[in-house]
PDB file of C-alpha atoms in Angstrom:
ATOM      1  CA  MET A1200      -0.035   0.094   0.220  1.00 80.00           C
ATOM      2  CA  LEU A1201       1.472   3.295  -0.850  1.00 91.00           C
ATOM      3  CA  GLN A1202       2.087   5.174   2.067  1.00 94.00           C
ATOM      4  CA  LYS A1203       2.109   8.907   2.819  1.00 96.00           C
ATOM      5  CA  GLU A1204       5.781   8.845   3.651  1.00 96.00           C
ATOM      6  CA  SER A1205       6.765   7.738   0.474  1.00 97.00           C
ATOM      7  CA  ILE A1206       4.681  10.415  -1.411  1.00 98.00           C
ATOM      8  CA  ARG A1207       6.426  13.092   0.730  1.00 98.00           C
ATOM      9  CA  ASP A1208       9.836  11.683   0.001  1.00 98.00           C
ATOM     10  CA  TRP A1209       8.887  12.249  -3.924  1.00 98.00           C
ATOM     11  CA  PHE A1210       7.990  15.416  -3.302  1.00 98.00           C
ATOM     12  CA  ILE A1211      11.308  16.339  -1.717  1.00 98.00           C
ATOM     13  CA  SER A1212      13.107  15.061  -4.579  1.00 98.00           C
ATOM     14  CA  LEU A1213      11.321  16.790  -7.225  1.00 98.00           C
ATOM     15  CA  GLN A1214      11.972  20.164  -5.439  1.00 98.00           C
ATOM     16  CA  GLN A1215      15.545  19.386  -5.486  1.00 98.00           C
ATOM     17  CA  SER A1216      15.449  18.006  -9.129  1.00 98.00           C
ATOM     18  CA  ILE A1217      13.520  21.417 -10.231  1.00 98.00           C
ATOM     19  CA  CYS A1218      15.659  24.005  -8.600  1.00 98.00           C
ATOM     20  CA  GLU A1219      18.791  21.947 -10.190  1.00 98.00           C
ATOM     21  CA  GLN A1220      17.597  22.383 -13.495  1.00 98.00           C
ATOM     22  CA  LEU A1221      16.398  26.019 -13.227  1.00 98.00           C
ATOM     23  CA  GLU A1222      19.436  27.159 -11.604  1.00 98.00           C
ATOM     24  CA  GLU A1223      21.569  25.562 -14.803  1.00 98.00           C
ATOM     25  CA  ALA A1224      19.289  27.483 -17.115  1.00 98.00           C
ATOM     26  CA  ASP A1225      19.454  30.853 -15.734  1.00 98.00           C
ATOM     27  CA  SER A1226      22.790  30.549 -15.342  1.00 96.00           C
ATOM     28  CA  VAL A1227      23.276  33.432 -12.905  1.00 98.00           C
ATOM     29  CA  GLY A1228      20.535  32.945 -10.020  1.00 97.00           C
ATOM     30  CA  LYS A1229      20.794  30.509  -7.225  1.00 97.00           C
ATOM     31  CA  PHE A1230      18.141  29.340  -4.957  1.00 98.00           C
ATOM     32  CA  ILE A1231      18.250  30.026  -1.170  1.00 97.00           C
ATOM     33  CA  SER A1232      16.763  27.312   1.339  1.00 97.00           C
ATOM     34  CA  ASP A1233      14.558  28.562   4.192  1.00 95.00           C
ATOM     35  CA  ALA A1234      13.280  25.808   6.334  1.00 96.00           C
ATOM     36  CA  TRP A1235      10.332  26.309   8.352  1.00 94.00           C
ATOM     37  CA  GLU A1236       8.036  24.776  10.801  1.00 92.00           C
ATOM     38  CA  ARG A1237       4.353  25.083  11.551  1.00 90.00           C
ATOM     39  CA  PRO A1238       3.140  25.215  15.074  1.00 88.00           C
ATOM     40  CA  GLY A1239       0.381  23.099  14.477  1.00 87.00           C
ATOM     41  CA  GLY A1240       2.669  20.489  12.816  1.00 93.00           C
ATOM     42  CA  GLY A1241       5.135  19.839   9.987  1.00 94.00           C
ATOM     43  CA  GLY A1242       6.796  22.555   8.070  1.00 94.00           C
ATOM     44  CA  GLY A1243       8.870  22.438   4.674  1.00 95.00           C
ATOM     45  CA  VAL A1244      11.446  24.023   2.718  1.00 97.00           C
ATOM     46  CA  SER A1245      10.976  27.424   0.776  1.00 96.00           C
ATOM     47  CA  ARG A1246      13.541  27.714  -2.166  1.00 97.00           C
ATOM     48  CA  ILE A1247      13.742  31.203  -3.265  1.00 97.00           C
ATOM     49  CA  ILE A1248      15.731  32.549  -6.474  1.00 97.00           C
ATOM     50  CA  THR A1249      16.182  36.426  -7.149  1.00 97.00           C
ATOM     51  CA  ASN A1250      17.558  38.459  -9.537  1.00 97.00           C
ATOM     52  CA  GLY A1251      18.891  35.977 -12.145  1.00 97.00           C
ATOM     53  CA  ALA A1252      19.784  36.571 -15.453  1.00 97.00           C
ATOM     54  CA  VAL A1253      16.370  35.248 -16.421  1.00 98.00           C
ATOM     55  CA  ILE A1254      14.226  34.952 -13.294  1.00 98.00           C
ATOM     56  CA  GLU A1255      13.405  38.135 -11.170  1.00 98.00           C
ATOM     57  CA  LYS A1256      11.939  35.990  -8.602  1.00 98.00           C
ATOM     58  CA  GLY A1257      10.613  32.347  -8.077  1.00 97.00           C
ATOM     59  CA  GLY A1258       9.911  30.006  -5.337  1.00 97.00           C
ATOM     60  CA  VAL A1259       9.700  26.202  -5.512  1.00 98.00           C
ATOM     61  CA  ASN A1260       8.510  25.413  -2.068  1.00 96.00           C
ATOM     62  CA  PHE A1261       7.825  21.963  -0.459  1.00 97.00           C
ATOM     63  CA  SER A1262       5.599  21.363   2.416  1.00 95.00           C
ATOM     64  CA  ALA A1263       4.422  18.448   4.595  1.00 96.00           C
ATOM     65  CA  VAL A1264       1.847  19.822   7.439  1.00 94.00           C
ATOM     66  CA  TRP A1265      -0.725  18.011   9.610  1.00 94.00           C
ATOM     67  CA  GLY A1266      -2.842  18.657  12.220  1.00 91.00           C
ATOM     68  CA  LYS A1267      -6.563  19.270  13.217  1.00 89.00           C
ATOM     69  CA  ALA A1268      -8.677  19.925  10.001  1.00 83.00           C
ATOM     70  CA  PRO A1269     -10.357  23.331   9.928  1.00 74.00           C
ATOM     71  CA  GLU A1270     -14.002  23.234  10.343  1.00 74.00           C
ATOM     72  CA  HIS A1271     -14.685  24.270   6.575  1.00 69.00           C
ATOM     73  CA  THR A1272     -12.554  21.464   5.247  1.00 68.00           C
ATOM     74  CA  LEU A1273     -15.108  18.827   7.581  1.00 69.00           C
ATOM     75  CA  LYS A1274     -18.140  20.997   5.884  1.00 71.00           C
ATOM     76  CA  MET A1275     -16.681  20.405   2.395  1.00 67.00           C
ATOM     77  CA  LEU A1276     -16.040  16.830   2.561  1.00 65.00           C
ATOM     78  CA  LYS A1277     -19.491  16.360   4.246  1.00 64.00           C
ATOM     79  CA  LEU A1278     -18.028  14.425   7.238  1.00 63.00           C
ATOM     80  CA  SER A1279     -20.163  13.704  10.292  1.00 62.00           C
ATOM     81  CA  GLU A1280     -17.286  14.017  12.488  1.00 65.00           C
ATOM     82  CA  THR A1281     -16.979  16.994  14.360  1.00 66.00           C
ATOM     83  CA  SER A1282     -12.994  16.602  14.714  1.00 78.00           C
ATOM     84  CA  ALA A1283     -10.452  15.006  12.124  1.00 87.00           C
ATOM     85  CA  ASP A1284      -6.856  15.246  11.497  1.00 91.00           C
ATOM     86  CA  PHE A1285      -5.332  15.910   8.226  1.00 92.00           C
ATOM     87  CA  PHE A1286      -1.906  15.803   6.383  1.00 95.00           C
ATOM     88  CA  ALA A1287      -1.087  17.434   3.421  1.00 94.00           C
ATOM     89  CA  THR A1288       2.307  17.457   1.005  1.00 97.00           C
ATOM     90  CA  GLY A1289       3.599  18.682  -2.155  1.00 97.00           C
ATOM     91  CA  VAL A1290       5.282  21.197  -4.240  1.00 98.00           C
ATOM     92  CA  SER A1291       4.155  24.509  -5.325  1.00 96.00           C
ATOM     93  CA  ILE A1292       6.314  26.611  -7.806  1.00 97.00           C
ATOM     94  CA  VAL A1293       5.678  30.156  -9.362  1.00 98.00           C
ATOM     95  CA  ILE A1294       8.693  31.964 -11.570  1.00 98.00           C
ATOM     96  CA  HIS A1295       8.143  35.532 -12.647  1.00 98.00           C
ATOM     97  CA  PRO A1296      10.746  36.351 -15.471  1.00 98.00           C
ATOM     98  CA  GLN A1297      12.731  39.374 -15.920  1.00 97.00           C
ATOM     99  CA  ASN A1298      11.625  39.675 -19.420  1.00 98.00           C
ATOM    100  CA  PRO A1299       8.097  40.550 -20.450  1.00 98.00           C
ATOM    101  CA  LEU A1300       8.621  38.322 -23.280  1.00 98.00           C
ATOM    102  CA  MET A1301       8.843  35.416 -21.170  1.00 97.00           C
ATOM    103  CA  PRO A1302       5.781  33.592 -19.259  1.00 98.00           C
ATOM    104  CA  ILE A1303       4.882  33.295 -15.719  1.00 98.00           C
ATOM    105  CA  ILE A1304       4.706  29.674 -15.011  1.00 98.00           C
ATOM    106  CA  HIS A1305       2.842  28.062 -11.883  1.00 98.00           C
ATOM    107  CA  MET A1306       2.725  24.426 -10.747  1.00 98.00           C
ATOM    108  CA  ASN A1307       1.205  22.826  -7.919  1.00 97.00           C
ATOM    109  CA  VAL A1308       1.095  18.936  -7.289  1.00 98.00           C
ATOM    110  CA  ARG A1309      -0.386  17.656  -4.021  1.00 97.00           C
ATOM    111  CA  TYR A1310      -1.412  15.006  -1.537  1.00 97.00           C
ATOM    112  CA  PHE A1311      -4.230  15.166   0.856  1.00 95.00           C
ATOM    113  CA  GLU A1312      -5.162  12.704   3.716  1.00 95.00           C
ATOM    114  CA  MET A1313      -7.463  12.545   6.398  1.00 93.00           C
ATOM    115  CA  SER A1314      -7.591  10.302   9.566  1.00 92.00           C
ATOM    116  CA  THR A1315     -11.228   9.332   8.421  1.00 89.00           C
ATOM    117  CA  GLY A1316      -9.350   7.288   5.728  1.00 90.00           C
ATOM    118  CA  GLN A1317     -10.028   9.884   3.121  1.00 90.00           C
ATOM    119  CA  TYR A1318      -7.273  10.660   0.646  1.00 95.00           C
ATOM    120  CA  TRP A1319      -6.625  12.445  -2.691  1.00 96.00           C
ATOM    121  CA  PHE A1320      -4.329  13.933  -5.506  1.00 98.00           C
ATOM    122  CA  GLY A1321      -4.660  17.519  -6.765  1.00 97.00           C
ATOM    123  CA  GLY A1322      -2.618  19.958  -8.579  1.00 97.00           C
ATOM    124  CA  GLY A1323      -2.306  21.860 -11.813  1.00 96.00           C
ATOM    125  CA  ILE A1324       0.212  23.530 -14.245  1.00 98.00           C
ATOM    126  CA  ASP A1325      -0.604  26.693 -16.050  1.00 98.00           C
ATOM    127  CA  LEU A1326       1.384  29.525 -18.235  1.00 98.00           C
ATOM    128  CA  THR A1327       0.376  33.061 -17.985  1.00 98.00           C
ATOM    129  CA  PRO A1328       2.317  34.657 -20.642  1.00 98.00           C
ATOM    130  CA  HIS A1329       2.358  38.858 -20.860  1.00 98.00           C
ATOM    131  CA  TYR A1330       2.075  38.559 -24.414  1.00 98.00           C
ATOM    132  CA  VAL A1331       0.211  35.619 -25.835  1.00 98.00           C
ATOM    133  CA  VAL A1332       2.550  33.838 -28.510  1.00 97.00           C
ATOM    134  CA  GLU A1333       0.413  31.303 -29.883  1.00 97.00           C
ATOM    135  CA  GLU A1334       3.576  28.982 -30.815  1.00 97.00           C
ATOM    136  CA  ASP A1335       4.515  28.997 -27.286  1.00 98.00           C
ATOM    137  CA  ALA A1336       0.896  27.997 -25.937  1.00 98.00           C
ATOM    138  CA  ARG A1337       0.904  25.057 -28.532  1.00 98.00           C
ATOM    139  CA  TYR A1338       3.958  23.926 -27.436  1.00 98.00           C
ATOM    140  CA  PHE A1339       2.847  24.237 -23.677  1.00 98.00           C
ATOM    141  CA  HIS A1340      -0.092  22.245 -24.504  1.00 98.00           C
ATOM    142  CA  LYS A1341       1.125  19.436 -26.479  1.00 98.00           C
ATOM    143  CA  GLN A1342       3.546  18.868 -23.547  1.00 98.00           C
ATOM    144  CA  LEU A1343       0.700  18.650 -21.174  1.00 98.00           C
ATOM    145  CA  LYS A1344      -1.121  16.356 -23.541  1.00 98.00           C
ATOM    146  CA  GLN A1345       1.794  13.851 -23.805  1.00 98.00           C
ATOM    147  CA  ALA A1346       1.835  13.567 -19.906  1.00 98.00           C
ATOM    148  CA  CYS A1347      -1.697  13.058 -19.742  1.00 98.00           C
ATOM    149  CA  ASP A1348      -1.968  10.834 -22.375  1.00 98.00           C
ATOM    150  CA  GLN A1349       0.348   8.459 -20.834  1.00 97.00           C
ATOM    151  CA  HIS A1350      -1.991   7.862 -18.240  1.00 98.00           C
ATOM    152  CA  HIS A1351      -5.710   7.910 -19.589  1.00 97.00           C
ATOM    153  CA  GLU A1352      -6.945   9.392 -23.031  1.00 96.00           C
ATOM    154  CA  SER A1353      -9.332  11.503 -21.266  1.00 97.00           C
ATOM    155  CA  TYR A1354      -7.181  13.461 -18.935  1.00 98.00           C
ATOM    156  CA  TYR A1355      -6.009  16.085 -20.969  1.00 98.00           C
ATOM    157  CA  ASN A1356      -9.394  17.275 -22.165  1.00 98.00           C
ATOM    158  CA  ASP A1357     -10.925  16.971 -18.852  1.00 98.00           C
ATOM    159  CA  PHE A1358      -8.342  18.879 -16.966  1.00 98.00           C
ATOM    160  CA  LYS A1359      -7.988  21.387 -19.501  1.00 98.00           C
ATOM    161  CA  LYS A1360     -11.445  22.338 -19.164  1.00 98.00           C
ATOM    162  CA  TRP A1361     -11.066  22.246 -15.319  1.00 98.00           C
ATOM    163  CA  ALA A1362      -8.000  24.739 -15.892  1.00 98.00           C
ATOM    164  CA  ASP A1363      -9.981  27.020 -17.908  1.00 98.00           C
ATOM    165  CA  ASP A1364     -12.832  27.324 -15.453  1.00 97.00           C
ATOM    166  CA  TYR A1365     -10.306  27.380 -12.462  1.00 97.00           C
ATOM    167  CA  PHE A1366      -7.569  29.736 -13.598  1.00 97.00           C
ATOM    168  CA  TYR A1367     -10.308  32.384 -14.247  1.00 97.00           C
ATOM    169  CA  ILE A1368     -10.627  35.935 -12.929  1.00 97.00           C
ATOM    170  CA  LYS A1369     -14.259  36.277 -12.848  1.00 97.00           C
ATOM    171  CA  HIS A1370     -14.025  39.791 -11.791  1.00 96.00           C
ATOM    172  CA  ARG A1371     -12.198  40.547 -14.858  1.00 96.00           C
ATOM    173  CA  GLN A1372     -14.119  38.406 -17.148  1.00 96.00           C
ATOM    174  CA  GLU A1373     -10.706  36.979 -18.540  1.00 97.00           C
ATOM    175  CA  THR A1374      -8.565  33.895 -18.103  1.00 98.00           C
ATOM    176  CA  ARG A1375      -5.386  34.275 -15.961  1.00 96.00           C
ATOM    177  CA  GLY A1376      -3.371  33.151 -18.968  1.00 97.00           C
ATOM    178  CA  VAL A1377      -3.633  30.229 -21.568  1.00 98.00           C
ATOM    179  CA  GLY A1378      -4.771  27.654 -18.970  1.00 98.00           C
ATOM    180  CA  GLY A1379      -2.928  24.580 -19.021  1.00 98.00           C
ATOM    181  CA  ILE A1380      -4.517  21.495 -16.704  1.00 98.00           C
ATOM    182  CA  PHE A1381      -6.117  21.788 -13.239  1.00 98.00           C
ATOM    183  CA  PHE A1382      -7.149  18.437 -11.316  1.00 98.00           C
ATOM    184  CA  ASP A1383      -8.327  17.665  -7.783  1.00 96.00           C
ATOM    185  CA  TYR A1384      -9.811  14.697  -5.563  1.00 95.00           C
ATOM    186  CA  LEU A1385      -8.387  12.289  -7.684  1.00 97.00           C
ATOM    187  CA  THR A1386      -8.459   8.966  -5.534  1.00 96.00           C
ATOM    188  CA  ALA A1387      -8.833   5.422  -6.560  1.00 96.00           C
ATOM    189  CA  ASP A1388     -12.051   4.009  -8.232  1.00 95.00           C
ATOM    190  CA  ASP A1389     -12.791   1.130 -10.262  1.00 94.00           C
ATOM    191  CA  LYS A1390     -10.534   2.429 -12.966  1.00 95.00           C
ATOM    192  CA  PHE A1391      -7.356   3.790 -11.087  1.00 97.00           C
ATOM    193  CA  THR A1392      -5.475   2.483  -8.263  1.00 97.00           C
ATOM    194  CA  LYS A1393      -4.049   4.922  -5.744  1.00 97.00           C
ATOM    195  CA  GLN A1394      -0.639   4.172  -7.685  1.00 97.00           C
ATOM    196  CA  ASP A1395      -2.081   4.855 -10.872  1.00 98.00           C
ATOM    197  CA  ARG A1396      -3.231   8.334  -9.755  1.00 98.00           C
ATOM    198  CA  PHE A1397       0.561   9.074  -8.193  1.00 98.00           C
ATOM    199  CA  ASP A1398       2.176   7.983 -11.202  1.00 98.00           C
ATOM    200  CA  PHE A1399       0.022  10.699 -12.741  1.00 98.00           C
ATOM    201  CA  VAL A1400       0.919  13.409 -10.314  1.00 98.00           C
ATOM    202  CA  LYS A1401       4.708  12.429 -10.946  1.00 98.00           C
ATOM    203  CA  SER A1402       4.076  12.562 -14.815  1.00 98.00           C
ATOM    204  CA  VAL A1403       2.976  16.282 -14.457  1.00 98.00           C
ATOM    205  CA  GLY A1404       5.533  17.139 -11.669  1.00 98.00           C
ATOM    206  CA  ASN A1405       8.262  15.842 -13.655  1.00 98.00           C
ATOM    207  CA  ALA A1406       7.021  17.884 -16.748  1.00 98.00           C
ATOM    208  CA  PHE A1407       7.907  20.963 -15.298  1.00 98.00           C
ATOM    209  CA  ALA A1408      11.579  21.718 -15.821  1.00 98.00           C
ATOM    210  CA  PRO A1409      11.714  20.814 -19.122  1.00 98.00           C
ATOM    211  CA  ILE A1410       8.930  22.776 -20.413  1.00 98.00           C
ATOM    212  CA  TYR A1411       9.713  26.049 -18.656  1.00 98.00           C
ATOM    213  CA  THR A1412      13.950  25.576 -19.313  1.00 98.00           C
ATOM    214  CA  HIS A1413      12.730  25.242 -23.008  1.00 98.00           C
ATOM    215  CA  PHE A1414      10.751  28.772 -22.853  1.00 98.00           C
ATOM    216  CA  MET A1415      14.145  30.120 -20.657  1.00 98.00           C
ATOM    217  CA  HIS A1416      16.439  29.112 -23.748  1.00 97.00           C
ATOM    218  CA  LYS A1417      13.951  30.283 -26.697  1.00 97.00           C
ATOM    219  CA  ASN A1418      12.706  33.646 -25.046  1.00 95.00           C
ATOM    220  CA  LYS A1419      15.295  34.936 -22.853  1.00 91.00           C
ATOM    221  CA  ASN A1420      17.099  37.228 -25.043  1.00 93.00           C
ATOM    222  CA  LEU A1421      14.325  38.782 -26.890  1.00 97.00           C
ATOM    223  CA  ALA A1422      14.435  42.756 -27.318  1.00 97.00           C
ATOM    224  CA  TYR A1423      11.943  44.659 -25.248  1.00 98.00           C
ATOM    225  CA  GLY A1424      11.446  48.279 -23.823  1.00 97.00           C
ATOM    226  CA  GLU A1425       9.708  50.326 -21.401  1.00 97.00           C
ATOM    227  CA  ARG A1426       6.365  49.825 -23.045  1.00 97.00           C
ATOM    228  CA  GLU A1427       6.665  45.914 -22.572  1.00 98.00           C
ATOM    229  CA  LYS A1428       7.786  46.450 -19.057  1.00 98.00           C
ATOM    230  CA  GLN A1429       4.699  48.433 -18.262  1.00 98.00           C
ATOM    231  CA  TRP A1430       2.375  46.011 -19.638  1.00 98.00           C
ATOM    232  CA  GLN A1431       4.396  43.104 -17.566  1.00 98.00           C
ATOM    233  CA  TYR A1432       3.566  45.368 -14.560  1.00 98.00           C
ATOM    234  CA  LEU A1433      -0.328  45.367 -15.487  1.00 98.00           C
ATOM    235  CA  ARG A1434      -0.452  41.518 -16.114  1.00 98.00           C
ATOM    236  CA  ARG A1435       1.435  40.598 -12.824  1.00 98.00           C
ATOM    237  CA  GLY A1436      -1.494  43.115 -11.262  1.00 97.00           C
ATOM    238  CA  ARG A1437      -3.978  40.580 -12.728  1.00 97.00           C
ATOM    239  CA  TYR A1438      -2.128  37.607 -11.594  1.00 97.00           C
ATOM    240  CA  VAL A1439      -1.936  39.150  -8.099  1.00 96.00           C
ATOM    241  CA  GLU A1440      -5.886  39.466  -8.218  1.00 97.00           C
ATOM    242  CA  PHE A1441      -6.460  35.799  -8.819  1.00 96.00           C
ATOM    243  CA  ASN A1442      -3.930  34.683  -6.256  1.00 94.00           C
ATOM    244  CA  LEU A1443      -5.538  36.698  -3.545  1.00 94.00           C
ATOM    245  CA  VAL A1444      -9.341  36.437  -4.117  1.00 94.00           C
ATOM    246  CA  TRP A1445      -9.743  33.038  -6.102  1.00 93.00           C
ATOM    247  CA  ASP A1446      -6.757  30.756  -5.469  1.00 91.00           C
ATOM    248  CA  ARG A1447      -7.612  27.919  -3.157  1.00 85.00           C
ATOM    249  CA  GLY A1448      -3.847  27.084  -2.127  1.00 83.00           C
ATOM    250  CA  THR A1449      -3.478  30.706  -0.833  1.00 89.00           C
ATOM    251  CA  LYS A1450      -6.784  30.403   1.181  1.00 84.00           C
ATOM    252  CA  PHE A1451      -6.011  26.810   2.444  1.00 78.00           C
ATOM    253  CA  GLY A1452      -2.674  27.724   3.497  1.00 80.00           C
ATOM    254  CA  LEU A1453      -3.544  31.045   5.314  1.00 84.00           C
ATOM    255  CA  GLU A1454      -6.574  29.245   7.051  1.00 80.00           C
ATOM    256  CA  THR A1455      -4.641  26.232   8.307  1.00 75.00           C
ATOM    257  CA  ASP A1456      -1.994  28.546   9.783  1.00 76.00           C
ATOM    258  CA  GLY A1457       0.376  28.207   7.033  1.00 76.00           C
ATOM    259  CA  ARG A1458       3.782  30.180   6.674  1.00 82.00           C
ATOM    260  CA  THR A1459       2.687  33.418   5.350  1.00 88.00           C
ATOM    261  CA  GLU A1460       5.880  34.297   3.336  1.00 88.00           C
ATOM    262  CA  SER A1461       5.682  30.875   1.585  1.00 84.00           C
ATOM    263  CA  ILE A1462       1.956  30.995   0.700  1.00 86.00           C
ATOM    264  CA  LEU A1463       2.575  34.526  -0.590  1.00 91.00           C
ATOM    265  CA  MET A1464       5.791  33.517  -2.400  1.00 89.00           C
ATOM    266  CA  SER A1465       3.775  33.584  -5.747  1.00 92.00           C
ATOM    267  CA  LEU A1466       3.205  37.383  -5.871  1.00 95.00           C
ATOM    268  CA  PRO A1467       5.589  39.251  -8.031  1.00 96.00           C
ATOM    269  CA  PRO A1468       8.305  41.532  -7.159  1.00 95.00           C
ATOM    270  CA  GLN A1469       6.527  44.374  -8.599  1.00 96.00           C
ATOM    271  CA  ALA A1470       3.006  45.016  -9.984  1.00 97.00           C
ATOM    272  CA  ASN A1471       0.841  47.908 -11.136  1.00 97.00           C
ATOM    273  CA  TRP A1472      -2.766  48.946 -11.301  1.00 97.00           C
ATOM    274  CA  ALA A1473      -3.929  51.471 -13.917  1.00 95.00           C
ATOM    275  CA  TYR A1474      -7.478  52.976 -13.581  1.00 96.00           C
ATOM    276  CA  SER A1475      -9.730  51.511 -16.571  1.00 93.00           C
ATOM    277  CA  HIS A1476      -6.803  51.112 -18.627  1.00 93.00           C
ATOM    278  CA  GLN A1477      -7.393  49.865 -22.010  1.00 93.00           C
ATOM    279  CA  PRO A1478      -4.859  48.931 -24.770  1.00 95.00           C
ATOM    280  CA  GLU A1479      -4.906  50.609 -28.132  1.00 94.00           C
ATOM    281  CA  PRO A1480      -6.443  48.511 -30.691  1.00 95.00           C
ATOM    282  CA  ASN A1481      -4.564  46.356 -32.969  1.00 96.00           C
ATOM    283  CA  THR A1482      -1.610  46.432 -30.778  1.00 97.00           C
ATOM    284  CA  THR A1483       0.209  43.011 -29.386  1.00 97.00           C
ATOM    285  CA  GLU A1484      -1.350  44.064 -25.915  1.00 97.00           C
ATOM    286  CA  ALA A1485      -5.036  44.112 -27.350  1.00 97.00           C
ATOM    287  CA  LYS A1486      -4.376  40.822 -29.372  1.00 97.00           C
ATOM    288  CA  THR A1487      -3.242  39.289 -25.820  1.00 98.00           C
ATOM    289  CA  LEU A1488      -6.434  40.283 -24.056  1.00 97.00           C
ATOM    290  CA  SER A1489      -8.472  38.711 -26.975  1.00 97.00           C
ATOM    291  CA  LEU A1490      -6.837  35.457 -26.263  1.00 97.00           C
ATOM    292  CA  LEU A1491      -7.608  35.386 -22.420  1.00 98.00           C
ATOM    293  CA  LYS A1492     -10.770  33.429 -22.700  1.00 97.00           C
ATOM    294  CA  LYS A1493     -12.062  29.558 -21.915  1.00 97.00           C
ATOM    295  CA  GLY A1494     -12.279  26.880 -24.479  1.00 96.00           C
ATOM    296  CA  ILE A1495      -9.242  27.811 -27.093  1.00 97.00           C
ATOM    297  CA  ASN A1496      -8.031  24.744 -28.409  1.00 97.00           C
ATOM    298  CA  TRP A1497      -4.059  25.428 -28.649  1.00 97.00           C
ATOM    299  CA  ILE A1498      -3.547  22.059 -30.214  1.00 94.00           C
TER     300      ILE A1498
END
C-alpha cells in the first residue's frame, strides 16, 4: 500500500530536481533554502531565487503539514465527524521572469489525507504570458497532453477544461493566461489505483522543468522596451488579483496557519494597477487580451 511518507519523499526529490534544472538554465541565479516549521504540525522548505539572468523572482516550495482539520474542510467533505486530523504534502512553484516576453509559470502537485481514511491527489500547471505567443501556447499544451496521455486518454481534455474554469478571473471576465491542466480529488476508483493516480502526478511534476527551461532558452534574449515592461507590471497585477481573491491554495494555507511568506511567495516583485486601462486597438497588447478566454483549442 502506497504510504504518505513515500509520497512526501518523492515531492522532496522533485523540489531538488527542479531547482537544479532552473539554476542551470538561468546560469546566474541561485536558490536559497529557508526551512520552516508549522506550529500546529509539520513544516517545509521554501527555495527562493531572485535577480537571476532570466528569473526575477521565483519559488519552489515543499511542505508536509498536519494537524486538526479546519471546520470548513470537514464541511466541504460532508463528514459527520466534528473533529479529524489532516496530512497535506506537495510542491508549489511560481516563476516570474525578468523579460516581459517570457511567460509566468505556475505548478502545484499535492496529496491530502484525512484520519477518516479519505485521501486524494490534486494539482495543476498553467502558463501566464504577458504577451500571448500562439506558438508557445501550442508547445505548452502539447507537452501537457503527452504527459496526460501516458495515463488516460480522457485526462487532457477533462483537466484542460477544469483549468480553463479554475484559472479564471471572474471579476475581470478573462482567464489568467493560456490555461493548462487542473485536477483535484483524484482517488482510487474502479478504473484507477492509488498508485495510478500518483504516477500521473509524478508525470505532471516531471514535465515542469523541461517545459519552462525550453521557454527560458527560447525567449530570454528577446528585445523589449519600457512599453513592454509597463504592460508586464499590469499583467502581474492580474496575477496578484487571482491569487489573493480566487486561489484555493492561498486560502487553505492561510486558514490552516501556514507560513505566510511561503504562501505569498507566488506574488511578483513588482506589479502595477492603472485605472480602467485599455490597450490601443490592433496592438500586441490588445491581441493578448483577445486570447484570454476559455475553450481555446491550442492543439
